[in-house]
Coordinates of C-alpha atoms in Angstrom, one line a residue:
M28 CA 34.7 -41.7 41.9
G29 CA 36.5 -42.3 38.5
I30 CA 34.7 -44.0 35.6
T31 CA 36.7 -45.9 33.0
T32 CA 35.3 -47.4 29.9
K33 CA 36.6 -50.9 29.1
A34 CA 35.6 -50.8 25.5
P35 CA 35.7 -48.0 23.0
L36 CA 32.4 -46.1 22.7
Q37 CA 31.8 -45.3 19.1
I38 CA 29.3 -42.8 17.7
G39 CA 29.1 -42.5 13.9
S40 CA 31.5 -43.8 11.4
P41 CA 35.1 -44.5 12.6
S42 CA 36.6 -42.6 9.6
K43 CA 35.0 -39.4 10.8
S44 CA 35.6 -39.9 14.5
I45 CA 37.9 -38.1 16.8
N46 CA 40.0 -40.3 19.0
I47 CA 40.6 -38.9 22.4
K48 CA 43.1 -41.3 24.0
K49 CA 42.6 -40.1 27.6
I50 CA 40.8 -37.2 29.0
K51 CA 40.6 -36.6 32.8
R52 CA 38.4 -33.9 34.1
K53 CA 37.2 -33.7 37.7
G54 CA 37.8 -37.3 38.5
V55 CA 36.3 -38.7 35.4
V56 CA 38.5 -40.7 33.0
F57 CA 37.5 -41.6 29.5
S58 CA 39.8 -44.1 27.7
N59 CA 39.7 -44.5 23.9
F60 CA 36.6 -42.4 23.6
Y61 CA 35.3 -41.8 20.1
L62 CA 32.9 -39.1 19.2
E63 CA 31.7 -37.8 15.8
W64 CA 31.5 -34.0 16.4
T65 CA 28.4 -32.9 14.4
K66 CA 25.7 -30.5 15.3
E67 CA 23.0 -33.0 14.5
H68 CA 23.9 -35.7 17.0
P69 CA 21.8 -35.5 20.2
L70 CA 24.7 -36.0 22.6
V71 CA 26.6 -33.2 20.9
K72 CA 23.6 -30.9 21.2
R73 CA 23.5 -31.7 24.9
I74 CA 27.2 -31.0 25.4
R75 CA 26.9 -27.7 23.5
L76 CA 23.9 -26.8 25.7
W77 CA 25.9 -27.6 28.8
R78 CA 28.8 -25.5 27.6
W79 CA 26.4 -22.6 26.9
F80 CA 24.9 -22.7 30.3
A81 CA 28.4 -23.0 31.9
T82 CA 29.5 -19.9 29.9
L83 CA 26.4 -18.0 30.9
N84 CA 27.0 -18.8 34.6
Q85 CA 30.6 -17.7 34.3
M86 CA 29.6 -14.4 32.6
T87 CA 27.1 -13.6 35.3
N88 CA 29.8 -14.0 37.8
G89 CA 32.3 -11.8 36.0
Y90 CA 32.1 -13.5 32.5
V91 CA 35.8 -14.0 32.3
F92 CA 37.4 -17.4 31.9
N93 CA 40.9 -18.8 31.1
D94 CA 41.6 -20.8 28.0
Y95 CA 44.5 -20.6 25.6
K96 CA 47.7 -20.9 27.7
S97 CA 45.6 -19.7 30.7
L98 CA 45.1 -16.2 29.2
P99 CA 41.9 -14.5 30.5
R100 CA 39.3 -13.9 27.9
V101 CA 35.7 -12.8 27.6
L102 CA 33.1 -14.8 25.6
L103 CA 30.5 -12.7 23.7
F104 CA 27.3 -14.2 22.2
E105 CA 24.0 -13.1 20.8
P106 CA 20.6 -14.8 20.3
G107 CA 21.1 -15.4 16.6
G108 CA 24.1 -17.8 17.3
S109 CA 27.1 -15.6 16.6
S110 CA 29.9 -15.6 19.1
A111 CA 33.3 -14.0 19.8
E112 CA 36.2 -14.4 22.2
V113 CA 38.3 -11.4 23.3
L114 CA 41.5 -11.6 25.3
L115 CA 42.0 -9.1 28.1
Y116 CA 45.6 -8.9 27.0
G117 CA 45.5 -6.2 24.3
G118 CA 41.8 -6.7 23.5
K119 CA 42.8 -9.2 20.9
V120 CA 39.9 -10.9 19.3
V121 CA 40.8 -14.6 18.8
S122 CA 37.5 -15.9 17.6
W123 CA 34.5 -14.7 15.7
K124 CA 31.9 -17.2 14.5
N125 CA 28.8 -16.6 12.4
S126 CA 25.3 -17.8 13.2
Q127 CA 26.2 -21.2 11.6
G128 CA 29.1 -21.6 13.9
E129 CA 31.7 -21.1 11.1
E130 CA 35.0 -19.5 12.2
L131 CA 35.6 -16.2 10.3
L132 CA 39.0 -15.3 11.7
F133 CA 42.3 -17.1 11.1
M134 CA 44.3 -18.3 14.0
S135 CA 47.7 -19.9 13.4
K136 CA 48.3 -23.4 14.8
N137 CA 52.0 -22.5 15.1
T138 CA 52.7 -22.9 18.8
G139 CA 55.7 -20.5 19.1
G140 CA 55.3 -17.7 21.6
R141 CA 52.9 -17.2 24.5
F142 CA 50.2 -15.4 22.5
P143 CA 48.2 -16.8 19.6
K144 CA 48.9 -15.3 16.2
G145 CA 46.1 -14.1 14.1
G146 CA 42.6 -12.9 14.9
I147 CA 42.2 -9.2 15.3
S148 CA 45.2 -7.3 16.9
L149 CA 45.3 -3.7 18.0
C150 CA 48.5 -1.8 17.1
F151 CA 49.3 1.5 18.9
P152 CA 51.0 3.9 19.1
Q153 CA 53.3 2.6 16.3
V154 CA 52.6 0.7 13.1
A155 CA 55.5 -0.2 10.9
N156 CA 57.8 2.7 10.3
T157 CA 55.4 5.6 10.8
G158 CA 55.1 7.7 14.0
M159 CA 57.4 8.8 16.8
M160 CA 58.9 5.4 17.6
K161 CA 60.8 4.7 14.3
E162 CA 64.0 3.9 16.2
I163 CA 62.1 1.2 18.2
C164 CA 59.6 -0.2 15.8
W165 CA 61.1 -0.3 12.3
S166 CA 59.3 -3.2 10.7
K167 CA 55.8 -4.8 10.7
K168 CA 56.8 -7.6 13.0
N169 CA 57.8 -5.0 15.6
A170 CA 54.6 -3.0 15.5
K171 CA 53.8 -1.8 19.0
S172 CA 50.7 -3.7 20.1
F173 CA 49.1 -4.6 23.4
D174 CA 49.6 -8.3 23.2
N175 CA 51.6 -8.4 26.5
I176 CA 49.5 -5.8 28.3
P177 CA 46.3 -6.7 30.2
L178 CA 43.5 -4.1 29.8
R179 CA 41.1 -3.4 32.6
L180 CA 37.6 -4.9 32.1
T181 CA 34.5 -2.7 32.6
P182 CA 31.4 -4.9 32.6
T183 CA 28.7 -3.6 30.3
G184 CA 25.8 -5.7 31.6
N185 CA 25.3 -6.9 28.0
P186 CA 26.7 -10.4 27.1
S187 CA 27.2 -9.2 23.5
S188 CA 29.7 -6.4 24.2
V189 CA 32.7 -5.7 26.4
D190 CA 34.6 -2.5 27.4
L191 CA 38.3 -2.6 28.0
T192 CA 40.5 0.4 29.1
L193 CA 44.1 1.2 29.6
K194 CA 45.4 4.2 31.5
T195 CA 49.1 5.0 31.7
T196 CA 50.7 5.8 35.0
A197 CA 53.9 7.4 36.2
N198 CA 55.6 4.0 36.2
D199 CA 54.9 3.6 32.4
S200 CA 57.3 6.4 31.3
N201 CA 59.8 3.8 30.0
T202 CA 57.1 1.9 28.0
W203 CA 55.0 4.7 26.4
P204 CA 56.3 8.0 24.9
R205 CA 53.3 9.9 26.2
S206 CA 50.5 9.4 28.8
F207 CA 47.1 8.5 27.4
E208 CA 43.8 6.8 28.0
L209 CA 42.7 4.0 25.6
R210 CA 39.1 2.6 25.6
L211 CA 38.1 -0.3 23.5
R212 CA 34.5 -1.6 22.9
V213 CA 33.9 -4.9 21.1
S214 CA 30.2 -5.5 20.2
L215 CA 28.6 -8.5 18.6
G216 CA 25.4 -8.5 16.5
P217 CA 23.8 -11.1 14.1
D218 CA 26.7 -11.9 11.8
K219 CA 28.3 -8.6 12.6
M220 CA 31.0 -7.3 14.9
T221 CA 32.0 -3.7 15.7
I222 CA 35.2 -2.5 17.3
I223 CA 35.3 1.2 18.6
S224 CA 38.5 2.7 19.8
Y225 CA 38.9 5.9 21.8
I226 CA 42.3 7.4 22.5
K227 CA 42.6 10.5 24.7
N228 CA 45.7 12.5 25.3
T229 CA 46.2 12.9 29.0
D230 CA 49.7 14.3 28.6
N231 CA 50.7 18.0 28.8
A232 CA 52.3 17.7 25.4
S233 CA 51.0 16.7 22.0
L234 CA 50.5 13.0 21.3
S235 CA 51.4 11.7 17.8
F236 CA 50.5 8.1 16.9
T237 CA 49.6 5.7 14.1
F238 CA 47.0 3.0 14.7
A239 CA 45.8 -0.2 13.1
L240 CA 43.4 -3.1 13.6
Q241 CA 45.1 -6.1 12.0
N242 CA 42.3 -8.4 10.7
Y243 CA 43.4 -11.9 9.9
L244 CA 40.5 -13.4 8.0
S245 CA 40.0 -17.1 7.4
V246 CA 39.6 -18.0 3.7
S247 CA 39.2 -21.2 1.8
D248 CA 42.0 -20.7 -0.7
M249 CA 43.9 -17.5 -1.4
S250 CA 43.8 -18.2 -5.1
E251 CA 40.0 -18.1 -4.9
V252 CA 39.7 -14.8 -3.0
R253 CA 39.1 -11.3 -4.5
V254 CA 39.0 -8.0 -2.8
E255 CA 36.8 -5.2 -4.0
G256 CA 36.6 -1.5 -2.9
L257 CA 40.3 -0.6 -3.4
E258 CA 40.1 -0.2 -7.2
T259 CA 41.9 2.9 -8.6
L260 CA 43.2 3.9 -5.2
D261 CA 46.8 5.0 -4.5
F262 CA 48.9 2.6 -2.4
H263 CA 52.4 2.3 -1.0
D264 CA 54.1 -1.0 -2.0
N265 CA 56.2 -2.2 0.9
L266 CA 57.8 -4.8 -1.4
Q267 CA 59.2 -1.9 -3.4
Q268 CA 60.6 0.3 -0.6
G269 CA 57.2 2.0 -0.1
K270 CA 56.9 3.4 -3.6
R271 CA 53.5 4.9 -4.5
F272 CA 51.4 3.3 -7.2
T273 CA 47.8 3.4 -8.4
E274 CA 45.6 0.3 -8.3
Q275 CA 44.1 -1.0 -11.5
P276 CA 40.3 -0.7 -12.0
D277 CA 39.7 -4.4 -11.5
A278 CA 39.1 -6.3 -8.3
I279 CA 42.3 -7.6 -6.5
T280 CA 43.2 -11.3 -6.8
F281 CA 46.3 -13.1 -5.5
D282 CA 49.0 -15.2 -7.1
G283 CA 52.0 -14.0 -5.0
E284 CA 53.2 -12.0 -2.0
V285 CA 51.4 -8.7 -1.3
D286 CA 52.3 -6.0 1.3
R287 CA 50.5 -2.7 0.6
V288 CA 49.0 0.3 2.3
Y289 CA 46.1 1.9 0.5
I290 CA 45.3 5.5 1.4
K291 CA 42.1 7.4 1.6
T292 CA 39.9 4.3 1.2
P293 CA 36.2 4.8 0.7
G294 CA 35.2 3.1 3.9
N295 CA 33.8 -0.2 2.5
I296 CA 36.0 -3.1 1.5
A297 CA 34.6 -6.5 0.5
I298 CA 36.5 -9.8 0.8
I299 CA 34.8 -12.3 -1.5
D300 CA 35.5 -16.0 -0.9
H301 CA 34.0 -18.0 -3.9
N302 CA 34.6 -21.4 -2.4
K303 CA 32.9 -20.6 0.9
K304 CA 30.3 -18.5 -0.8
R305 CA 30.5 -15.7 1.6
T306 CA 31.5 -12.1 1.6
I307 CA 32.9 -10.2 4.5
V308 CA 32.5 -6.4 4.4
I309 CA 34.7 -4.1 6.4
R310 CA 33.3 -0.6 7.0
N311 CA 35.4 2.1 8.7
E312 CA 35.0 5.5 10.1
G313 CA 38.1 7.5 11.2
L314 CA 40.4 4.8 9.8
P315 CA 41.3 6.2 6.4
D316 CA 43.9 3.7 5.4
A317 CA 43.9 -0.1 4.7
G318 CA 46.7 -2.6 4.8
L319 CA 46.6 -5.7 2.5
W320 CA 49.1 -8.5 3.3
T321 CA 49.8 -12.1 2.4
P322 CA 53.3 -13.6 2.6
W323 CA 52.2 -16.2 0.0
D324 CA 54.9 -18.8 -0.1
N325 CA 57.6 -16.6 1.4
A326 CA 58.2 -18.9 4.4
T327 CA 60.9 -16.6 5.8
K328 CA 58.6 -13.6 5.9
A329 CA 55.8 -15.7 7.5
S330 CA 58.0 -17.2 10.2
E331 CA 59.5 -13.8 11.1
I332 CA 56.0 -12.6 12.0
G333 CA 55.1 -15.9 13.8
F334 CA 53.0 -17.8 11.2
G335 CA 53.5 -21.3 9.8
D336 CA 54.9 -22.0 6.3
K337 CA 51.5 -23.0 5.0
D338 CA 49.3 -20.5 6.9
Y339 CA 49.1 -18.2 3.9
Q340 CA 46.9 -20.6 2.0
N341 CA 43.9 -19.9 4.3
M342 CA 44.7 -16.4 5.6
L343 CA 44.4 -12.9 4.4
S344 CA 45.2 -9.8 6.4
V345 CA 43.1 -6.7 5.7
D346 CA 44.0 -3.9 8.2
S347 CA 42.0 -0.9 9.1
G348 CA 44.0 2.1 10.4
V349 CA 45.7 5.4 10.4
L350 CA 48.9 4.4 8.5
E351 CA 50.1 7.2 6.2
K352 CA 49.8 10.4 8.3
P353 CA 49.9 10.1 12.1
I354 CA 47.1 11.5 14.3
I355 CA 48.2 14.4 16.4
L356 CA 46.2 15.1 19.6
K357 CA 46.7 18.2 21.7
P358 CA 46.4 17.8 25.5
L359 CA 42.9 16.5 26.5
E360 CA 41.9 15.9 22.9
E361 CA 40.3 12.6 22.0
W362 CA 40.2 10.5 18.8
K363 CA 37.7 7.8 17.7
G364 CA 38.1 5.0 15.3
Y365 CA 35.3 2.7 14.2
Q366 CA 35.4 -0.7 12.4
E367 CA 32.5 -2.9 11.5
L368 CA 32.8 -6.5 10.1
S369 CA 29.7 -8.0 8.6
I370 CA 28.6 -11.0 6.5
I371 CA 26.4 -10.2 3.5
S372 CA 24.2 -12.5 1.4
S373 CA 26.2 -15.4 -0.3
S374 CA 24.1 -14.9 -3.4
Y375 CA 25.8 -11.5 -3.8
C376 CA 29.3 -13.1 -4.4
S377 CA 29.6 -12.7 -8.1
G378 CA 30.4 -9.6 -10.2
Q379 CA 31.9 -6.4 -8.9
L380 CA 30.3 -5.0 -5.8
D381 CA 28.4 -1.7 -6.1
P382 CA 29.6 0.4 -3.1
K383 CA 26.0 1.5 -2.5
M384 CA 24.9 -2.1 -2.3
V385 CA 27.8 -3.0 0.0
A386 CA 26.8 -0.2 2.3
F387 CA 23.2 -1.4 2.2
Y388 CA 24.0 -5.0 3.1
A389 CA 26.5 -4.0 5.7
K390 CA 23.7 -2.1 7.6
V391 CA 21.2 -4.9 7.5

């Protein structure tokens, strides 16, 4: 039996309310329903609790649900309050929230295309113009990723991690240059997320590939962000035909378009957001290179890749990968790449970061 409210129900001040004109779910119709969405309100707490139990019930029955454009995804959570959402298509991470419920990844509101743009994307076996597929993937926007390919889900029995796999078959010869097996594990901890990638060559010939995890991070304002850990390193500047330069000894700040590949990184990179008073640390093993990208106000460049004109103001891409020299696997050989994203103390957001201190906080 449907229920219709004859007068608006208002909670909180109208200026901060969300107006939902009409919502119909399972025979219940709410008309002109106003709700101030804050964590403190008792009704909101109950709704959040209902959603949590519904999610738990779904996870115990396969823990897969559909959301964005009916794409199947897995919800990860841990007792401290952190959560993440991982698409089965390509293992793309479309949400990562800290224990305070703050979104740490940037997702574009641009509605073009079937798949959401942003989050953390896996690119393989080709990134930009490196590797065996140069004639197919000649620019960043054509990097070969798994966005259109569903990976097979292997339940772990742990609501804070998920295993995804992809094995090529004889029917995939027109899609992939070699046969391989890819395994991806996404794990969630208190204000920490790890992504471990395994690639095994199942072909009778050598497998050459480049690889990247493209991390689109949410920031308050690009002009207030600094990146530490890349000082004095060599990098290829894609805005200058890939010429090689050496970074200055100071932390990196932004006032224009940047598209670089840093090589032989130390393994710890810190993204400091002064306005949000938080620092995200990226720690890598087996991923020696780092990509740094912002289109700034280059609307053409942003739209080519699928972002909106103003997305650059709140987004920074810091990639982890094998970008300069391809990995070459002999038959039956396996490669492993490890990335860890973590939040460190907000009080440690001033001054240059000591790499030893970054490593210490990243392990906490």
